[in-house]
Short mmCIF file of C-alpha atoms in Angstrom, two decimals:
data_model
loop_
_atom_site.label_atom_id
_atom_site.label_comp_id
_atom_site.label_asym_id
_atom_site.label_seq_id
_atom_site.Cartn_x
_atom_site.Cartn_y
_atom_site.Cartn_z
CA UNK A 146 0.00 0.00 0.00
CA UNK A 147 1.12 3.32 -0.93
CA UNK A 148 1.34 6.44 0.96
CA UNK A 149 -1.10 8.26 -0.06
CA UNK A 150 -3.60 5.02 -0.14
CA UNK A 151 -2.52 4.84 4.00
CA UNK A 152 -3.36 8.02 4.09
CA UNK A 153 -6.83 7.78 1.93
CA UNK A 154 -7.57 4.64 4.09
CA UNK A 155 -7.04 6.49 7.70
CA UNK A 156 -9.39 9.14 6.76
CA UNK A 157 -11.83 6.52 5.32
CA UNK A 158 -12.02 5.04 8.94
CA UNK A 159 -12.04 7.92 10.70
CA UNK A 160 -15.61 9.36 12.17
CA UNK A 161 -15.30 12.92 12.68
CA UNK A 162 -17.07 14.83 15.02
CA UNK A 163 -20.11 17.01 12.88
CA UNK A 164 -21.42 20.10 14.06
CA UNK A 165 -24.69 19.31 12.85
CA UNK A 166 -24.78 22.34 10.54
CA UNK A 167 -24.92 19.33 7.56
CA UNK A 168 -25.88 15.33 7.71
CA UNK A 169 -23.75 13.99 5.26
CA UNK A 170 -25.46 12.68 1.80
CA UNK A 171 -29.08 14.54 3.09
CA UNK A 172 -28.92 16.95 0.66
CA UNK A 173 -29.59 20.84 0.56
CA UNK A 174 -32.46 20.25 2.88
CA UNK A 175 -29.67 19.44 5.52
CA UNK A 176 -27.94 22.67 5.43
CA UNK A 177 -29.38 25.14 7.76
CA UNK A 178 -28.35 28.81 8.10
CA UNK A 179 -27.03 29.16 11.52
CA UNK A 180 -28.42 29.44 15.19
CA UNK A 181 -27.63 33.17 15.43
CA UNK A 182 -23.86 32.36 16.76
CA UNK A 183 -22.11 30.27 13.61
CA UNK A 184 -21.87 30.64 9.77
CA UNK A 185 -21.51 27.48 7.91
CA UNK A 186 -18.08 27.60 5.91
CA UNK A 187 -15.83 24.48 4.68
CA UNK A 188 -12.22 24.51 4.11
CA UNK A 189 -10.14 21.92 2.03
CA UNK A 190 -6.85 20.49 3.46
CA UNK A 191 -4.85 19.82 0.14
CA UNK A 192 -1.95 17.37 -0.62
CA UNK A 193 0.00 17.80 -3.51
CA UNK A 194 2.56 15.36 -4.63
CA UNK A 195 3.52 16.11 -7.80
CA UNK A 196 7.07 17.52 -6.61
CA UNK A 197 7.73 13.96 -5.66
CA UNK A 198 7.03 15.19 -1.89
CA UNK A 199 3.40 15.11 -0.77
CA UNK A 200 3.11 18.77 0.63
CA UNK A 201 -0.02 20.45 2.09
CA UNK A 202 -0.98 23.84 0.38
CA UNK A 203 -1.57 26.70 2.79
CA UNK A 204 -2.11 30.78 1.82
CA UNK A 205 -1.78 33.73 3.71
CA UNK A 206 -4.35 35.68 3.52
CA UNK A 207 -4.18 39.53 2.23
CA UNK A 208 -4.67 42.81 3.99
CA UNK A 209 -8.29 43.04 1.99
CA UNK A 210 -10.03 40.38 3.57
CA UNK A 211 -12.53 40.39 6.01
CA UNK A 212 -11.61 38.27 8.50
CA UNK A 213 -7.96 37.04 9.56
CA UNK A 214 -5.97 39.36 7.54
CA UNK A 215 -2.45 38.12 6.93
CA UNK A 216 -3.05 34.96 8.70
CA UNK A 217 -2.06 31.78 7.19
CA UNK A 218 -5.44 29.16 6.07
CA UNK A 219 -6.60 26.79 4.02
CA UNK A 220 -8.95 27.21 0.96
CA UNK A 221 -11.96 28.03 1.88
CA UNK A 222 -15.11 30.15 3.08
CA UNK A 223 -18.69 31.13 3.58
CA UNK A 224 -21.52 28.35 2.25
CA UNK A 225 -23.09 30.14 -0.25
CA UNK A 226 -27.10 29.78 -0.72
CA UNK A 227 -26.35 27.75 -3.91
CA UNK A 228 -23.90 25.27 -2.33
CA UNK A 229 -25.90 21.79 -1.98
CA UNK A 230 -23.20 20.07 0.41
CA UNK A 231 -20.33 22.36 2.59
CA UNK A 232 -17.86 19.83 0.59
CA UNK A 233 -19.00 21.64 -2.40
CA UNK A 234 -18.55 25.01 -0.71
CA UNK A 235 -15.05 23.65 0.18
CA UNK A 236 -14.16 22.91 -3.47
CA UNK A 237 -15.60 25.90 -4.96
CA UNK A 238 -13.21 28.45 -2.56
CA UNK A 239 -10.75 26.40 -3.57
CA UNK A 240 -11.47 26.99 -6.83
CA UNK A 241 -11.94 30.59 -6.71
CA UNK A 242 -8.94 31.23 -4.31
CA UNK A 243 -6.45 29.46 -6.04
CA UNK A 244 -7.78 28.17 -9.04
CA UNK A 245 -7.64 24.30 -8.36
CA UNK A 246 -10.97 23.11 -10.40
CA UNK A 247 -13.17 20.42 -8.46
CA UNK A 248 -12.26 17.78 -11.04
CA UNK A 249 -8.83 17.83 -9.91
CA UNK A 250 -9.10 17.07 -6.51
CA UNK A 251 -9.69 13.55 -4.77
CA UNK A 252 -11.52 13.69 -1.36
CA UNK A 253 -10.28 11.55 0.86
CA UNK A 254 -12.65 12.55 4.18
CA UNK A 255 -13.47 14.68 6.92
CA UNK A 256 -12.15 16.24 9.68
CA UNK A 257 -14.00 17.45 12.68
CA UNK A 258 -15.94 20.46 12.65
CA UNK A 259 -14.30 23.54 14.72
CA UNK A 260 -15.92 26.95 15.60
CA UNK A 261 -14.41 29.56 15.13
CA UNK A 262 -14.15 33.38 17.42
CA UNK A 263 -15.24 35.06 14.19
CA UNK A 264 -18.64 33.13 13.94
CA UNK A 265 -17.89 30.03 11.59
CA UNK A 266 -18.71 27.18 12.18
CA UNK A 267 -16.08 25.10 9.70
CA UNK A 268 -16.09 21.50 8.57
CA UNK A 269 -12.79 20.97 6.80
CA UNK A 270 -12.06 18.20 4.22
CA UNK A 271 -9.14 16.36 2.88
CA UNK A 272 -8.30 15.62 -0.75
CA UNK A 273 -5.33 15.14 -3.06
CA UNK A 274 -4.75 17.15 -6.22
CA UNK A 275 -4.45 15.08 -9.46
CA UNK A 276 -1.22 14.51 -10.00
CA UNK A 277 -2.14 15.10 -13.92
CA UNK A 278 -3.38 18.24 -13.17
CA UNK A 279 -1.13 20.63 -15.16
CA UNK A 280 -1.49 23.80 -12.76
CA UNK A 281 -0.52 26.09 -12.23
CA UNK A 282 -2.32 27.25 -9.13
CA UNK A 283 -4.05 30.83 -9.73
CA UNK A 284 -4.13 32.64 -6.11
CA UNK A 285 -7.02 35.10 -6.28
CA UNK A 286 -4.91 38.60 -5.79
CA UNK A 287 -8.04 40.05 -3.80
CA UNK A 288 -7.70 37.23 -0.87
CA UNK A 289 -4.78 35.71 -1.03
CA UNK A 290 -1.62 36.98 -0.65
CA UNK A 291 1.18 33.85 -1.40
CA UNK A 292 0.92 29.93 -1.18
CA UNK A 293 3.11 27.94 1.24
CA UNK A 294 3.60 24.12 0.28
CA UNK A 295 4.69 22.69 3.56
CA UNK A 296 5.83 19.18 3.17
CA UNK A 297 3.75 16.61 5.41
CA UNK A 298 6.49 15.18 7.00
CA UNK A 299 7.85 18.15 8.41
CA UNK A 300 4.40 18.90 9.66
CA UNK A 301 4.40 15.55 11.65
CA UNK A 302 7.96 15.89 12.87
CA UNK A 303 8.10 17.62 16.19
CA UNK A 304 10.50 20.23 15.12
CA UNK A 305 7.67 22.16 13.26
CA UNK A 306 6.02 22.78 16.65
CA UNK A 307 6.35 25.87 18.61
CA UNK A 308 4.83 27.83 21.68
CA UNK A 309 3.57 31.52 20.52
CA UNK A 310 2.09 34.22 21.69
CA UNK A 311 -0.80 35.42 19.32
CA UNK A 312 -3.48 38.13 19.96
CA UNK A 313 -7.14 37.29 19.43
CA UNK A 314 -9.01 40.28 18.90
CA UNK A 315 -6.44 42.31 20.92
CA UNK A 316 -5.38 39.86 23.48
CA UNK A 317 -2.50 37.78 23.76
CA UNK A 318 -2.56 34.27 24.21
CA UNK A 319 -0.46 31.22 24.49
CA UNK A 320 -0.95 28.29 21.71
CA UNK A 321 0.76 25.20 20.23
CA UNK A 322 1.40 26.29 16.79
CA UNK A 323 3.55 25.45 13.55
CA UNK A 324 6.22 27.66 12.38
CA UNK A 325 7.49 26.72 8.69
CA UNK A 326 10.07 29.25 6.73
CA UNK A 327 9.29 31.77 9.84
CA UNK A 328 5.69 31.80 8.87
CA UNK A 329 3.57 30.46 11.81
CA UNK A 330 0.25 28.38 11.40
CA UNK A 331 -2.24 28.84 13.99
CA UNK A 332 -5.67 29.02 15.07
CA UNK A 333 -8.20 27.18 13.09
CA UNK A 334 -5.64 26.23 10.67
CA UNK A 335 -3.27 24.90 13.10
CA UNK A 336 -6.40 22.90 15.14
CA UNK A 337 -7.14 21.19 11.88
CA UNK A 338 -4.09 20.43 11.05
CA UNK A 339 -3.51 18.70 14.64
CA UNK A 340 -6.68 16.80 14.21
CA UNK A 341 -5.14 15.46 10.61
CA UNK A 342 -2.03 14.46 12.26
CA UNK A 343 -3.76 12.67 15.29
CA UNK A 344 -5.56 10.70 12.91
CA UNK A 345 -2.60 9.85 10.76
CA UNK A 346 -0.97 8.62 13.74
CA UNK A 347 -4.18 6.54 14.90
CA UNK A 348 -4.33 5.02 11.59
CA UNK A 349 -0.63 4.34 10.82
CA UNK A 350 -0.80 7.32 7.85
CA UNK A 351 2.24 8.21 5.94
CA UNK A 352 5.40 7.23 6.90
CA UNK A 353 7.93 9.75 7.54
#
């Protein structure tokens, strides 16, 4: 077994805690709006191997977004009214943030769903870009500001973790994060990516 078939097979397994905001395979009639506290938004995790190295492809966000300027994320945003699953919100922000089509990308699964303290609630998935796919990725100037591929097994190796002090809307605080080329992944990002890595480890994912 391959890699990347470990890796499509731990996520396959893994039952991820839902926020409720969507029952998978229900449908649009699944998808509610909120309860007044949380926006539904997705996010895709993406691997790219076609460097030979399976990487995970991050962008820091510009000074003209709304929320989290400059902060490093994943693909991803707001369910629009038109979306009929939050994996389909997740592929079409990926599409329009960095131009990776929906045809090009192999879902693997789900992580759990996280809130968020700017009033998302966010249900991230994992999936693999073709390795056919001839790019090149198209980072929507408006939102994003650069791409970071970050190869997976630096992410898993503990030398990519760090203790920083961040401010959340004006306060400082203390988190685990990841720091990669001086850039530091944290917050929702970095939760995600911890609950990726907990269940690679539970499911004997990658090898290093």
């Amino acid at each position: 077994m391959s890699r990347r078939e470990r890796l499509a097979a731990s996520l396959a397994s893994y039952r991820p805690r839902l926020s409720g905001w969507e029952v998978p395979g229900a449908g649009r009639a699944a998808l509610v709006p909120g309860d007044g506290r949380f926006r539904p938004a997705a996010v895709l995790l993406l691997l790219d191997a076609r460097a030979g190295e399976e990487c995970v492809i991050f962008q820091q966000r510009s000074a003209q977004v709304e929320d989290h300027k400059g902060q490093v994320s994943l693909p991803g945003g707001r369910r629009d009214e038109e979306d009929d699953s939050l994996l389909r919100t997740a592929l079409r922000e990926t599409h329009e943030e960095i131009g990776v089509p929906p045809g090009a990308v192999e879902v693997f699964g789900r992580l759990d769903d996280i809130t968020t303290g700017t009033g998302y609630a966010v249900s991230p998935f994992v999936g693999a870009l073709d390795p056919g796919w001839p790019g090149p990725f198209r980072p929507h100037a408006a939102e994003v500001e650069r791409l970071l591929e970050v190869p997976l097994a630096y992410l898993r190796s503990p030398r990519s973790r760090v203790r920083a002090s961040v401010l959340v809307r004006g306060h400082p605080r203390s988190e685990e994060a990841f720091l990669y080329d001086r850039t530091l992944i944290w917050g929702a990002t970095g939760r995600i990516l911890h609950n990726l890595l907990e269940v690679l480890a539970a499911g004997g994912g990658p090898a290093r």
